[in-house]
Coordinates of C-alpha atoms in Angstrom, one line a residue:
M1297 CA 84.2 19.1 33.6
R1298 CA 81.0 19.4 35.5
S1299 CA 80.5 23.0 35.1
A1300 CA 81.4 22.5 31.3
M1301 CA 78.7 19.9 31.1
R1302 CA 76.4 22.1 32.6
G1303 CA 77.2 25.2 30.3
Y1304 CA 76.9 22.9 27.5
I1305 CA 73.3 21.5 28.6
R1306 CA 72.1 25.3 29.1
A1307 CA 73.7 26.6 26.0
I1308 CA 72.1 23.6 23.7
D1309 CA 68.8 23.8 25.6
R1310 CA 68.5 27.8 24.9
M1311 CA 69.6 27.3 21.4
N1312 CA 67.1 24.3 20.5
R1313 CA 64.3 26.1 22.7
F1314 CA 64.5 29.2 20.5
I1315 CA 64.7 27.3 17.0
G1316 CA 62.0 24.9 18.3
R1317 CA 59.6 27.8 19.0
I1318 CA 60.4 29.5 15.6
A1319 CA 59.8 26.2 14.0
M1320 CA 56.4 25.9 15.5
Y1321 CA 55.2 28.9 13.4
L1322 CA 56.0 26.8 10.2
V1323 CA 52.6 25.2 11.0
F1324 CA 50.8 28.3 10.2
V1325 CA 52.7 28.5 7.0
L1326 CA 51.9 24.9 6.0
M1327 CA 48.1 25.7 7.0
G1328 CA 48.3 28.5 4.5
V1329 CA 49.8 26.3 1.7
L1330 CA 47.1 23.7 2.0
L1331 CA 44.4 26.1 2.2
W1332 CA 45.5 27.7 -0.9
S1333 CA 46.0 24.3 -2.5
S1334 CA 42.4 23.3 -1.6
L1335 CA 41.2 26.6 -3.0
S1336 CA 43.1 26.5 -6.2
K1337 CA 41.9 23.1 -6.9
A1338 CA 38.2 24.3 -6.2
T1339 CA 38.6 27.1 -8.5
S1340 CA 40.5 25.1 -11.1
T1341 CA 43.5 27.5 -10.8
P1342 CA 46.8 26.0 -11.5
S1343 CA 49.1 26.0 -8.5
F1344 CA 52.3 23.9 -9.5
W1345 CA 54.2 25.1 -6.3
T1346 CA 51.9 23.9 -3.4
L1347 CA 53.1 20.2 -3.4
E1348 CA 56.8 20.8 -3.1
T1349 CA 56.2 24.0 -0.7
A1350 CA 54.1 22.0 1.7
Q1351 CA 56.8 19.0 1.7
F1352 CA 59.4 21.2 2.4
V1353 CA 57.7 23.3 5.1
M1354 CA 56.8 19.9 6.6
V1355 CA 60.4 18.7 6.4
A1356 CA 61.6 21.9 8.2
Y1357 CA 59.0 21.6 10.8
Y1358 CA 60.1 18.3 11.8
V1359 CA 63.8 18.5 11.6
L1360 CA 63.9 22.0 13.3
G1361 CA 61.5 20.9 15.7
G1362 CA 63.1 17.6 16.8
P1363 CA 65.8 18.8 19.1
Y1364 CA 63.0 20.6 21.1
S1365 CA 61.0 17.6 21.1
I1366 CA 63.9 15.6 22.7
Q1367 CA 64.6 18.2 25.1
H1368 CA 61.1 18.1 26.2
G1369 CA 60.9 14.2 26.2
S1370 CA 57.9 14.5 23.7
N1371 CA 59.5 12.3 20.9
V1372 CA 57.6 9.1 20.2
R1373 CA 58.6 6.3 22.5
M1374 CA 57.3 2.5 22.6
D1375 CA 56.7 2.3 26.4
L1376 CA 56.0 -1.1 28.1
F1377 CA 57.6 -0.7 31.2
Y1378 CA 59.5 2.5 31.1
G1379 CA 56.5 4.8 32.6
D1380 CA 56.6 2.8 35.9
W1381 CA 60.2 3.1 36.4
S1382 CA 61.7 5.7 39.0
P1383 CA 63.5 8.7 37.7
R1384 CA 66.8 7.2 38.3
S1385 CA 66.1 4.0 36.6
K1386 CA 64.8 6.2 33.7
A1387 CA 67.8 8.1 33.7
M1388 CA 70.2 5.0 33.6
V1389 CA 68.1 3.6 30.6
D1390 CA 68.0 6.9 28.6
G1391 CA 71.8 7.2 29.3
F1392 CA 72.3 3.8 27.7
T1393 CA 69.8 4.1 24.9
V1394 CA 70.9 7.5 23.7
F1395 CA 73.7 5.7 22.0
F1396 CA 71.5 4.0 19.9
L1397 CA 69.8 7.5 19.1
L1398 CA 73.0 9.1 18.2
F1399 CA 74.1 6.0 16.0
Y1400 CA 70.8 6.5 13.9
L1401 CA 71.1 10.2 13.9
G1402 CA 74.7 10.0 12.7
V1403 CA 73.8 7.8 9.9
L1404 CA 71.0 10.1 9.0
F1405 CA 73.6 12.9 9.0
M1406 CA 75.9 11.4 6.8
G1407 CA 73.3 10.5 4.4
A1408 CA 71.7 14.4 4.5
V1409 CA 75.5 15.6 3.9
S1410 CA 75.9 13.3 1.0
S1411 CA 72.6 14.1 -0.7
T1412 CA 73.1 17.8 -0.1
A1413 CA 76.5 17.6 -1.9
Y1414 CA 74.8 15.7 -4.8
A1415 CA 72.3 18.4 -5.0
L1416 CA 74.9 20.9 -5.4
G1417 CA 76.3 19.0 -8.0
Y1418 CA 79.1 17.2 -6.5
F1419 CA 79.3 13.6 -7.6
G1420 CA 82.5 12.7 -5.7
M1421 CA 82.9 10.1 -2.7
E1422 CA 83.8 12.7 0.1
P1423 CA 81.2 15.3 0.5
F1424 CA 82.6 16.7 3.8
G1425 CA 85.9 17.4 1.7
F1426 CA 83.8 19.0 -1.0
F1427 CA 82.0 21.2 1.7
G1428 CA 85.2 22.0 3.4
D1429 CA 86.9 23.1 0.0
L1430 CA 83.5 25.2 -0.8
F1431 CA 83.6 27.1 2.4
L1432 CA 87.4 27.8 2.1
T1433 CA 87.0 29.0 -1.3
L1434 CA 84.3 31.1 0.0
I1435 CA 86.2 32.8 2.8
T1436 CA 89.5 33.4 1.0
E1437 CA 88.3 33.9 -2.8
G1438 CA 84.7 35.1 -2.4
P1439 CA 81.2 34.0 -3.6
S1440 CA 81.9 33.9 -7.3
A1441 CA 84.9 31.6 -6.8
A1442 CA 82.9 29.6 -4.6
Q1443 CA 80.1 29.2 -7.1
E1444 CA 82.5 27.8 -9.9
K1445 CA 82.7 24.8 -7.7
L1446 CA 79.0 24.0 -7.9
G1447 CA 77.8 21.7 -10.6
F1448 CA 74.5 21.4 -12.2
L1449 CA 72.1 22.2 -9.3
E1450 CA 69.6 19.4 -8.6
R1451 CA 65.8 20.2 -9.2
S1452 CA 62.7 18.4 -8.5
S1453 CA 61.2 16.4 -11.3
T1454 CA 57.8 18.1 -11.2
A1455 CA 56.6 20.7 -13.3
W1456 CA 57.5 23.5 -10.9
R1457 CA 61.1 22.4 -10.6
P1458 CA 62.3 23.9 -7.6
P1459 CA 65.9 23.7 -6.3
L1460 CA 66.4 20.8 -3.6
W1461 CA 69.6 22.2 -2.1
P1462 CA 68.1 24.5 0.2
I1463 CA 65.6 22.1 2.1
K1464 CA 68.7 19.5 2.4
I1465 CA 70.6 22.0 3.9
V1466 CA 67.9 22.7 6.5
L1467 CA 67.7 18.8 6.8
C1468 CA 71.4 18.6 7.7
I1469 CA 71.1 21.7 10.3
G1470 CA 68.1 20.0 12.0
I1471 CA 69.9 16.4 12.2
F1472 CA 73.0 18.2 13.5
L1473 CA 70.9 19.8 16.3
M1474 CA 69.1 16.8 17.1
I1475 CA 72.8 15.1 17.6
L1476 CA 73.6 18.1 19.9
Q1477 CA 70.4 17.7 21.9
A1478 CA 70.8 14.0 22.2
L1479 CA 74.4 14.6 23.9
A1480 CA 72.8 17.2 26.2
E1481 CA 70.2 14.8 27.3
F1482 CA 73.0 12.1 27.8
F1483 CA 74.9 14.7 30.2
R1484 CA 71.8 15.6 32.0
D1485 CA 71.1 11.9 32.7
I1486 CA 74.7 11.7 34.1
E1487 CA 74.3 14.7 36.2
Y1488 CA 70.9 13.4 37.6
L1489 CA 72.5 10.3 38.4
R1490 CA 75.5 12.1 40.0
E1491 CA 73.8 14.6 42.1
G1492 CA 69.9 13.4 41.7
D1493 CA 69.1 17.0 40.1
A1494 CA 67.0 16.7 36.7
D1495 CA 66.7 20.4 36.4
V1496 CA 69.9 21.5 34.6
A1497 CA 68.7 24.2 32.1

Protein backbone atom coordinates (compact mmCIF):
# COMPACT_ATOMS: atom_id res chain seq x y z
CA MET A 1 0.00 0.00 0.00
CA ARG A 2 2.81 2.40 0.92
CA SER A 3 4.70 1.72 -2.31
CA ALA A 4 1.48 2.28 -4.29
CA MET A 5 1.01 5.67 -2.57
CA ARG A 6 4.59 6.67 -3.31
CA GLY A 7 4.20 5.54 -6.92
CA TYR A 8 1.02 7.59 -7.25
CA ILE A 9 2.71 10.67 -5.77
CA ARG A 10 5.69 10.38 -8.13
CA ALA A 11 3.53 9.78 -11.22
CA ILE A 12 1.15 12.68 -10.52
CA ASP A 13 4.03 15.01 -9.58
CA ARG A 14 5.88 14.25 -12.81
CA MET A 15 2.78 14.65 -14.98
CA ASN A 16 1.68 17.94 -13.39
CA ARG A 17 5.24 19.28 -13.34
CA PHE A 18 5.47 18.66 -17.09
CA ILE A 19 2.03 20.15 -17.84
CA GLY A 20 2.64 23.08 -15.49
CA ARG A 21 5.91 24.01 -17.18
CA ILE A 22 4.24 23.92 -20.59
CA ALA A 23 1.36 26.03 -19.23
CA MET A 24 3.86 28.68 -18.14
CA TYR A 25 4.60 29.45 -21.78
CA LEU A 26 0.97 30.52 -22.21
CA VAL A 27 1.99 33.74 -20.46
CA PHE A 28 3.98 34.66 -23.57
CA VAL A 29 0.97 33.84 -25.77
CA LEU A 30 -1.17 36.07 -23.54
CA MET A 31 1.41 38.87 -23.74
CA GLY A 32 1.38 38.63 -27.53
CA VAL A 33 -2.42 38.77 -27.70
CA LEU A 34 -2.56 41.78 -25.35
CA LEU A 35 0.22 43.54 -27.27
CA TRP A 36 -1.63 42.99 -30.56
CA SER A 37 -4.84 44.25 -28.95
CA SER A 38 -3.09 47.45 -27.86
CA LEU A 39 -1.51 47.95 -31.29
CA SER A 40 -4.80 47.35 -33.10
CA LYS A 41 -6.56 49.92 -30.91
CA ALA A 42 -3.77 52.44 -31.50
CA THR A 43 -3.96 51.95 -35.28
CA SER A 44 -7.77 51.66 -35.41
CA THR A 45 -7.47 48.15 -36.89
CA PRO A 46 -10.44 45.95 -35.91
CA SER A 47 -9.49 42.81 -33.98
CA PHE A 48 -12.60 41.01 -32.80
CA TRP A 49 -10.69 37.94 -31.66
CA THR A 50 -8.36 39.43 -29.03
CA LEU A 51 -10.79 39.66 -26.08
CA GLU A 52 -11.95 36.02 -26.20
CA THR A 53 -8.47 34.75 -27.03
CA ALA A 54 -6.99 36.54 -24.02
CA GLN A 55 -9.74 35.15 -21.78
CA PHE A 56 -9.30 31.60 -23.10
CA VAL A 57 -5.51 31.72 -22.70
CA MET A 58 -5.88 33.04 -19.14
CA VAL A 59 -8.29 30.22 -18.23
CA ALA A 60 -5.94 27.61 -19.70
CA TYR A 61 -2.96 29.17 -17.91
CA TYR A 62 -4.64 29.17 -14.51
CA VAL A 63 -6.30 25.74 -14.60
CA LEU A 64 -3.38 23.89 -16.21
CA GLY A 65 -0.89 25.67 -13.93
CA GLY A 66 -3.08 25.09 -10.85
CA PRO A 67 -1.85 21.54 -10.13
CA TYR A 68 1.76 22.75 -10.39
CA SER A 69 1.10 25.53 -7.86
CA ILE A 70 -0.61 23.06 -5.49
CA GLN A 71 2.39 20.73 -5.78
CA HIS A 72 4.84 23.51 -4.88
CA GLY A 73 2.65 25.11 -2.20
CA SER A 74 2.49 28.39 -4.11
CA ASN A 75 -1.30 28.60 -4.09
CA VAL A 76 -2.89 31.49 -2.19
CA ARG A 77 -3.23 30.72 1.52
CA MET A 78 -4.73 32.80 4.31
CA ASP A 79 -1.98 32.49 6.91
CA LEU A 80 -2.55 33.69 10.46
CA PHE A 81 -0.73 30.96 12.41
CA TYR A 82 0.31 28.37 9.82
CA GLY A 83 3.73 29.86 9.07
CA ASP A 84 4.87 29.49 12.72
CA TRP A 85 3.90 25.82 13.06
CA SER A 86 6.25 22.86 12.90
CA PRO A 87 6.41 20.78 9.68
CA ARG A 88 4.55 17.96 11.44
CA SER A 89 1.73 20.29 12.53
CA LYS A 90 1.53 21.71 9.02
CA ALA A 91 1.25 18.18 7.60
CA MET A 92 -1.57 17.38 10.03
CA VAL A 93 -3.48 20.55 9.16
CA ASP A 94 -2.90 20.09 5.41
CA GLY A 95 -4.06 16.47 5.64
CA PHE A 96 -7.31 17.67 7.21
CA THR A 97 -7.98 20.76 5.07
CA VAL A 98 -7.36 18.90 1.80
CA PHE A 99 -10.87 17.47 2.14
CA PHE A 100 -12.31 20.99 1.86
CA LEU A 101 -10.19 21.54 -1.25
CA LEU A 102 -11.34 18.23 -2.74
CA PHE A 103 -14.98 19.09 -2.06
CA TYR A 104 -14.56 22.50 -3.68
CA LEU A 105 -12.74 21.04 -6.71
CA GLY A 106 -15.33 18.26 -6.99
CA VAL A 107 -18.16 20.79 -7.18
CA LEU A 108 -16.20 22.82 -9.74
CA PHE A 109 -15.53 19.68 -11.79
CA MET A 110 -19.20 18.69 -11.83
CA GLY A 111 -20.13 22.20 -12.95
CA ALA A 112 -17.43 22.22 -15.63
CA VAL A 113 -18.57 18.85 -17.01
CA SER A 114 -22.20 20.02 -17.12
CA SER A 115 -21.17 23.27 -18.80
CA THR A 116 -19.07 21.39 -21.36
CA ALA A 117 -21.97 19.06 -22.14
CA TYR A 118 -24.20 22.09 -22.65
CA ALA A 119 -21.57 23.67 -24.93
CA LEU A 120 -21.68 20.51 -27.05
CA GLY A 121 -25.44 20.80 -27.45
CA TYR A 122 -26.55 18.32 -24.77
CA PHE A 123 -29.44 19.63 -22.68
CA GLY A 124 -30.19 16.58 -20.50
CA MET A 125 -29.62 16.11 -16.79
CA GLU A 126 -26.85 13.48 -16.93
CA PRO A 127 -23.73 14.91 -18.60
CA PHE A 128 -21.48 12.01 -17.54
CA GLY A 129 -23.81 9.56 -19.28
CA PHE A 130 -23.73 11.79 -22.35
CA PHE A 131 -19.93 11.79 -22.47
CA GLY A 132 -19.77 8.04 -21.85
CA ASP A 133 -22.16 7.43 -24.73
CA LEU A 134 -20.27 9.91 -26.93
CA PHE A 135 -16.87 8.27 -26.34
CA LEU A 136 -18.30 4.77 -26.75
CA THR A 137 -19.83 5.80 -30.06
CA LEU A 138 -16.53 7.39 -31.12
CA ILE A 139 -14.61 4.18 -30.39
CA THR A 140 -17.12 1.70 -31.81
CA GLU A 141 -18.70 3.59 -34.72
CA GLY A 142 -16.22 6.33 -35.58
CA PRO A 143 -16.07 10.15 -35.61
CA SER A 144 -18.99 10.70 -37.99
CA ALA A 145 -21.41 8.74 -35.78
CA ALA A 146 -20.17 10.57 -32.68
CA GLN A 147 -20.62 13.92 -34.42
CA GLU A 148 -24.28 13.11 -35.04
CA LYS A 149 -24.79 12.92 -31.26
CA LEU A 150 -23.69 16.51 -30.85
CA GLY A 151 -26.30 19.23 -30.86
CA PHE A 152 -26.01 22.92 -31.64
CA LEU A 153 -22.51 23.90 -30.50
CA GLU A 154 -22.50 26.84 -28.11
CA ARG A 155 -20.69 29.96 -29.28
CA SER A 156 -19.73 33.22 -27.66
CA SER A 157 -22.24 36.05 -28.01
CA THR A 158 -19.58 38.50 -29.24
CA ALA A 159 -18.93 39.56 -32.84
CA TRP A 160 -16.21 36.93 -33.34
CA ARG A 161 -18.44 34.12 -31.96
CA PRO A 162 -15.82 31.43 -31.24
CA PRO A 163 -16.99 27.97 -30.09
CA LEU A 164 -16.81 27.58 -26.31
CA TRP A 165 -16.43 23.81 -26.00
CA PRO A 166 -12.60 23.68 -26.48
CA ILE A 167 -11.85 25.94 -23.52
CA LYS A 168 -14.49 24.20 -21.42
CA ILE A 169 -12.79 20.85 -22.09
CA VAL A 170 -9.48 22.42 -21.00
CA LEU A 171 -11.26 23.63 -17.85
CA CYS A 172 -12.45 20.07 -17.08
CA ILE A 173 -8.95 18.65 -17.62
CA GLY A 174 -7.30 21.29 -15.44
CA ILE A 175 -9.73 20.82 -12.53
CA PHE A 176 -9.37 17.03 -12.78
CA LEU A 177 -5.56 17.38 -12.63
CA MET A 178 -5.93 19.60 -9.54
CA ILE A 179 -8.02 16.87 -7.88
CA LEU A 180 -5.30 14.30 -8.66
CA GLN A 181 -2.62 16.63 -7.27
CA ALA A 182 -4.63 17.35 -4.10
CA LEU A 183 -4.85 13.60 -3.50
CA ALA A 184 -1.08 13.33 -4.05
CA GLU A 185 -0.52 16.05 -1.44
CA PHE A 186 -2.79 14.20 0.99
CA PHE A 187 -0.77 10.99 0.51
CA ARG A 188 2.46 13.00 0.90
CA ASP A 189 1.23 14.34 4.25
CA ILE A 190 0.38 10.79 5.38
CA GLU A 191 3.87 9.62 4.39
CA TYR A 192 5.44 12.53 6.25
CA LEU A 193 3.45 11.81 9.42
CA ARG A 194 4.45 8.16 9.21
CA GLU A 195 8.12 8.51 8.39
CA GLY A 196 9.00 12.20 8.71
CA ASP A 197 10.09 12.29 5.06
CA ALA A 198 8.48 15.14 3.13
CA ASP A 199 10.63 14.58 0.03
CA VAL A 200 8.39 12.08 -1.78
CA ALA A 201 8.83 13.01 -5.43
